Amino acid sequence: MARRVLERVYSVEIFVACLAFALVAGALIADVLARELFGNGIFGAQKFAVFCTAVAGLLGFAVVVHAGGHLRVQAVDRIFPTGWHRPMARIGDLISAGICLFFGVYAVEFVEGAKKLGETDMVLQIPVWPIQIVVPYLFLISAVRYALYAAFPAIRPVEKEHE
């Protein structure tokens, strides 16, 4: 059940990240074409592309957590007996969940502050909090993932090998 839910969330994250990158490409291509054909770019296209890139890039954090691709100190594996590796992985997942939860709570406060202050983008004059909301999302969903990996080790992704 938990694995299925995480897979669906992952699919939505991948869709949103790909959509954001497609919007980046579309905005920048349209801006260049307008500049070449009409002598002026499209107002806000570059800033829009920056926001979309930020959303896609930040979602990458949650995607990497789901895929088991984060770096970790593997030297610890050689220090402790092999029999300790699984319990240590669960402890590591709990610590990671705690760290992500801490930053997620702080990120919620940060976004709430931006909303209360009415912070807007200087170029587009739009509120920035809807764009910033991806930051608490990525930390909180990652905290949930790590907590589930600790509770149900069978759903933990296989770690990727790093060079």
mmCIF file of C-alpha atoms in Angstrom:
data_model
loop_
_atom_site.group_PDB
_atom_site.id
_atom_site.type_symbol
_atom_site.label_atom_id
_atom_site.label_comp_id
_atom_site.label_asym_id
_atom_site.label_seq_id
_atom_site.Cartn_x
_atom_site.Cartn_y
_atom_site.Cartn_z
ATOM 1 C CA MET A 1 0.000 0.000 0.000
ATOM 2 C CA ALA A 2 2.682 2.516 1.052
ATOM 3 C CA ARG A 3 4.811 1.604 -1.943
ATOM 4 C CA ARG A 4 1.866 2.147 -4.312
ATOM 5 C CA VAL A 5 1.100 5.554 -2.818
ATOM 6 C CA LEU A 6 4.757 6.589 -3.075
ATOM 7 C CA GLU A 7 4.880 5.399 -6.686
ATOM 8 C CA ARG A 8 1.834 7.517 -7.549
ATOM 9 C CA VAL A 9 3.286 10.560 -5.811
ATOM 10 C CA TYR A 10 6.545 9.938 -7.676
ATOM 11 C CA SER A 11 4.672 9.785 -10.995
ATOM 12 C CA VAL A 12 3.024 13.138 -10.285
ATOM 13 C CA GLU A 13 6.384 14.646 -9.308
ATOM 14 C CA ILE A 14 7.978 13.412 -12.526
ATOM 15 C CA PHE A 15 5.051 14.755 -14.559
ATOM 16 C CA VAL A 16 5.243 18.189 -12.910
ATOM 17 C CA ALA A 17 9.035 18.343 -13.302
ATOM 18 C CA CYS A 18 8.824 17.375 -16.985
ATOM 19 C CA LEU A 19 5.999 19.852 -17.538
ATOM 20 C CA ALA A 20 8.091 22.566 -15.881
ATOM 21 C CA PHE A 21 11.041 21.793 -18.162
ATOM 22 C CA ALA A 22 8.744 21.803 -21.210
ATOM 23 C CA LEU A 23 7.428 25.203 -20.118
ATOM 24 C CA VAL A 24 11.019 26.431 -19.770
ATOM 25 C CA ALA A 25 11.797 25.324 -23.316
ATOM 26 C CA GLY A 26 8.564 26.780 -24.680
ATOM 27 C CA ALA A 27 9.033 30.130 -22.943
ATOM 28 C CA LEU A 28 12.645 30.508 -24.033
ATOM 29 C CA ILE A 29 11.997 29.405 -27.618
ATOM 30 C CA ALA A 30 9.043 31.792 -27.866
ATOM 31 C CA ASP A 31 11.157 34.594 -26.391
ATOM 32 C CA VAL A 32 13.991 34.029 -28.877
ATOM 33 C CA LEU A 33 11.588 33.766 -31.818
ATOM 34 C CA ALA A 34 9.809 36.966 -30.784
ATOM 35 C CA ARG A 35 13.150 38.714 -30.401
ATOM 36 C CA GLU A 36 14.343 37.568 -33.826
ATOM 37 C CA LEU A 37 11.073 38.112 -35.683
ATOM 38 C CA PHE A 38 9.704 41.218 -33.999
ATOM 39 C CA GLY A 39 12.735 42.826 -32.399
ATOM 40 C CA ASN A 40 11.438 42.385 -28.829
ATOM 41 C CA GLY A 41 11.279 39.381 -26.566
ATOM 42 C CA ILE A 42 8.238 38.348 -24.580
ATOM 43 C CA PHE A 43 7.934 40.249 -21.311
ATOM 44 C CA GLY A 44 8.615 37.972 -18.346
ATOM 45 C CA ALA A 45 9.454 34.892 -20.420
ATOM 46 C CA GLN A 46 12.947 34.568 -18.998
ATOM 47 C CA LYS A 47 11.789 35.077 -15.413
ATOM 48 C CA PHE A 48 8.986 32.548 -15.978
ATOM 49 C CA ALA A 49 11.611 30.099 -17.262
ATOM 50 C CA VAL A 50 13.711 30.693 -14.143
ATOM 51 C CA PHE A 51 10.730 29.930 -11.898
ATOM 52 C CA CYS A 52 9.901 26.762 -13.849
ATOM 53 C CA THR A 53 13.536 25.650 -13.689
ATOM 54 C CA ALA A 54 13.545 26.193 -9.924
ATOM 55 C CA VAL A 55 10.390 24.119 -9.482
ATOM 56 C CA ALA A 56 11.746 21.279 -11.628
ATOM 57 C CA GLY A 57 15.138 21.360 -9.949
ATOM 58 C CA LEU A 58 13.719 21.417 -6.444
ATOM 59 C CA LEU A 59 11.379 18.537 -7.235
ATOM 60 C CA GLY A 60 14.539 16.653 -8.177
ATOM 61 C CA PHE A 61 15.352 16.383 -4.465
ATOM 62 C CA ALA A 62 12.178 14.412 -3.770
ATOM 63 C CA VAL A 63 12.650 12.345 -6.926
ATOM 64 C CA VAL A 64 16.192 11.382 -5.908
ATOM 65 C CA VAL A 65 15.022 10.391 -2.419
ATOM 66 C CA HIS A 66 12.418 8.127 -4.043
ATOM 67 C CA ALA A 67 14.995 6.625 -6.402
ATOM 68 C CA GLY A 68 17.619 6.005 -3.678
ATOM 69 C CA GLY A 69 20.179 8.213 -5.359
ATOM 70 C CA HIS A 70 21.395 10.412 -2.511
ATOM 71 C CA LEU A 71 25.031 10.259 -1.554
ATOM 72 C CA ARG A 72 25.968 8.862 1.818
ATOM 73 C CA VAL A 73 29.182 8.095 3.663
ATOM 74 C CA GLN A 74 29.977 4.532 2.636
ATOM 75 C CA ALA A 75 33.126 4.405 4.755
ATOM 76 C CA VAL A 76 30.829 3.690 7.701
ATOM 77 C CA ASP A 77 29.907 0.388 6.031
ATOM 78 C CA ARG A 78 33.491 -0.805 6.428
ATOM 79 C CA ILE A 79 33.701 0.225 10.086
ATOM 80 C CA PHE A 80 30.719 -1.790 11.305
ATOM 81 C CA PRO A 81 29.913 -5.479 10.842
ATOM 82 C CA THR A 82 27.718 -6.426 7.900
ATOM 83 C CA GLY A 83 24.936 -7.523 10.253
ATOM 84 C CA TRP A 84 24.589 -3.947 11.454
ATOM 85 C CA HIS A 85 24.021 -2.473 7.996
ATOM 86 C CA ARG A 86 20.247 -2.957 7.879
ATOM 87 C CA PRO A 87 19.539 -1.529 11.338
ATOM 88 C CA MET A 88 21.922 1.335 10.583
ATOM 89 C CA ALA A 89 20.095 2.022 7.313
ATOM 90 C CA ARG A 90 16.835 2.273 9.269
ATOM 91 C CA ILE A 91 18.444 4.609 11.777
ATOM 92 C CA GLY A 92 19.819 6.652 8.878
ATOM 93 C CA ASP A 93 16.338 6.850 7.381
ATOM 94 C CA LEU A 94 14.935 8.059 10.711
ATOM 95 C CA ILE A 95 17.659 10.691 10.999
ATOM 96 C CA SER A 96 17.029 11.769 7.404
ATOM 97 C CA ALA A 97 13.292 11.964 8.125
ATOM 98 C CA GLY A 98 14.006 14.156 11.133
ATOM 99 C CA ILE A 99 16.299 16.460 9.172
ATOM 100 C CA CYS A 100 13.782 16.783 6.340
ATOM 101 C CA LEU A 101 10.962 17.396 8.819
ATOM 102 C CA PHE A 102 12.996 20.137 10.527
ATOM 103 C CA PHE A 103 13.699 21.898 7.241
ATOM 104 C CA GLY A 104 10.129 21.293 6.070
ATOM 105 C CA VAL A 105 8.671 23.031 9.120
ATOM 106 C CA TYR A 106 11.105 25.919 8.679
ATOM 107 C CA ALA A 107 10.231 26.110 4.967
ATOM 108 C CA VAL A 108 6.510 26.289 5.801
ATOM 109 C CA GLU A 109 7.237 29.227 8.106
ATOM 110 C CA PHE A 110 9.341 30.858 5.387
ATOM 111 C CA VAL A 111 6.578 30.558 2.787
ATOM 112 C CA GLU A 112 3.936 31.735 5.267
ATOM 113 C CA GLY A 113 6.119 34.778 5.969
ATOM 114 C CA ALA A 114 6.426 35.567 2.273
ATOM 115 C CA LYS A 115 2.661 35.277 1.916
ATOM 116 C CA LYS A 116 1.922 37.457 4.960
ATOM 117 C CA LEU A 117 4.373 40.115 3.770
ATOM 118 C CA GLY A 118 2.868 40.031 0.299
ATOM 119 C CA GLU A 119 6.262 39.478 -1.315
ATOM 120 C CA THR A 120 6.137 39.726 -5.085
ATOM 121 C CA ASP A 121 8.562 39.160 -7.902
ATOM 122 C CA MET A 122 10.081 42.460 -9.003
ATOM 123 C CA VAL A 123 9.755 41.715 -12.723
ATOM 124 C CA LEU A 124 6.405 39.962 -13.020
ATOM 125 C CA GLN A 125 4.773 41.552 -9.963
ATOM 126 C CA ILE A 126 3.250 38.227 -8.923
ATOM 127 C CA PRO A 127 3.267 36.722 -5.421
ATOM 128 C CA VAL A 128 6.293 34.469 -4.926
ATOM 129 C CA TRP A 129 4.820 32.144 -2.308
ATOM 130 C CA PRO A 130 3.048 29.847 -4.816
ATOM 131 C CA ILE A 131 6.436 29.181 -6.404
ATOM 132 C CA GLN A 132 8.182 28.815 -3.043
ATOM 133 C CA ILE A 133 5.648 26.248 -1.852
ATOM 134 C CA VAL A 134 7.644 23.540 -3.608
ATOM 135 C CA VAL A 135 10.348 23.907 -0.914
ATOM 136 C CA PRO A 136 8.223 22.771 2.051
ATOM 137 C CA TYR A 137 6.663 20.136 -0.203
ATOM 138 C CA LEU A 138 10.006 18.580 -1.116
ATOM 139 C CA PHE A 139 11.203 18.449 2.483
ATOM 140 C CA LEU A 140 7.925 17.206 3.960
ATOM 141 C CA ILE A 141 7.316 14.522 1.317
ATOM 142 C CA SER A 142 10.928 13.409 1.723
ATOM 143 C CA ALA A 143 10.433 13.216 5.506
ATOM 144 C CA VAL A 144 7.394 11.009 4.917
ATOM 145 C CA ARG A 145 9.344 8.838 2.479
ATOM 146 C CA TYR A 146 12.264 8.369 4.857
ATOM 147 C CA ALA A 147 9.894 7.596 7.751
ATOM 148 C CA LEU A 148 8.130 4.981 5.620
ATOM 149 C CA TYR A 149 11.482 3.487 4.564
ATOM 150 C CA ALA A 150 12.412 3.174 8.245
ATOM 151 C CA ALA A 151 9.041 1.637 9.133
ATOM 152 C CA PHE A 152 8.853 -0.650 6.089
ATOM 153 C CA PRO A 153 12.403 -1.482 4.922
ATOM 154 C CA ALA A 154 11.065 -3.621 2.062
ATOM 155 C CA ILE A 155 9.885 -0.481 0.233
ATOM 156 C CA ARG A 156 13.246 1.270 0.617
ATOM 157 C CA PRO A 157 14.803 1.845 -2.809
ATOM 158 C CA VAL A 158 18.019 0.097 -3.714
ATOM 159 C CA GLU A 159 20.857 2.587 -3.384
ATOM 160 C CA LYS A 160 22.454 3.725 -6.603
ATOM 161 C CA GLU A 161 26.174 3.207 -7.043
ATOM 162 C CA HIS A 162 28.108 6.472 -7.188
ATOM 163 C CA GLU A 163 31.448 7.121 -8.774
#
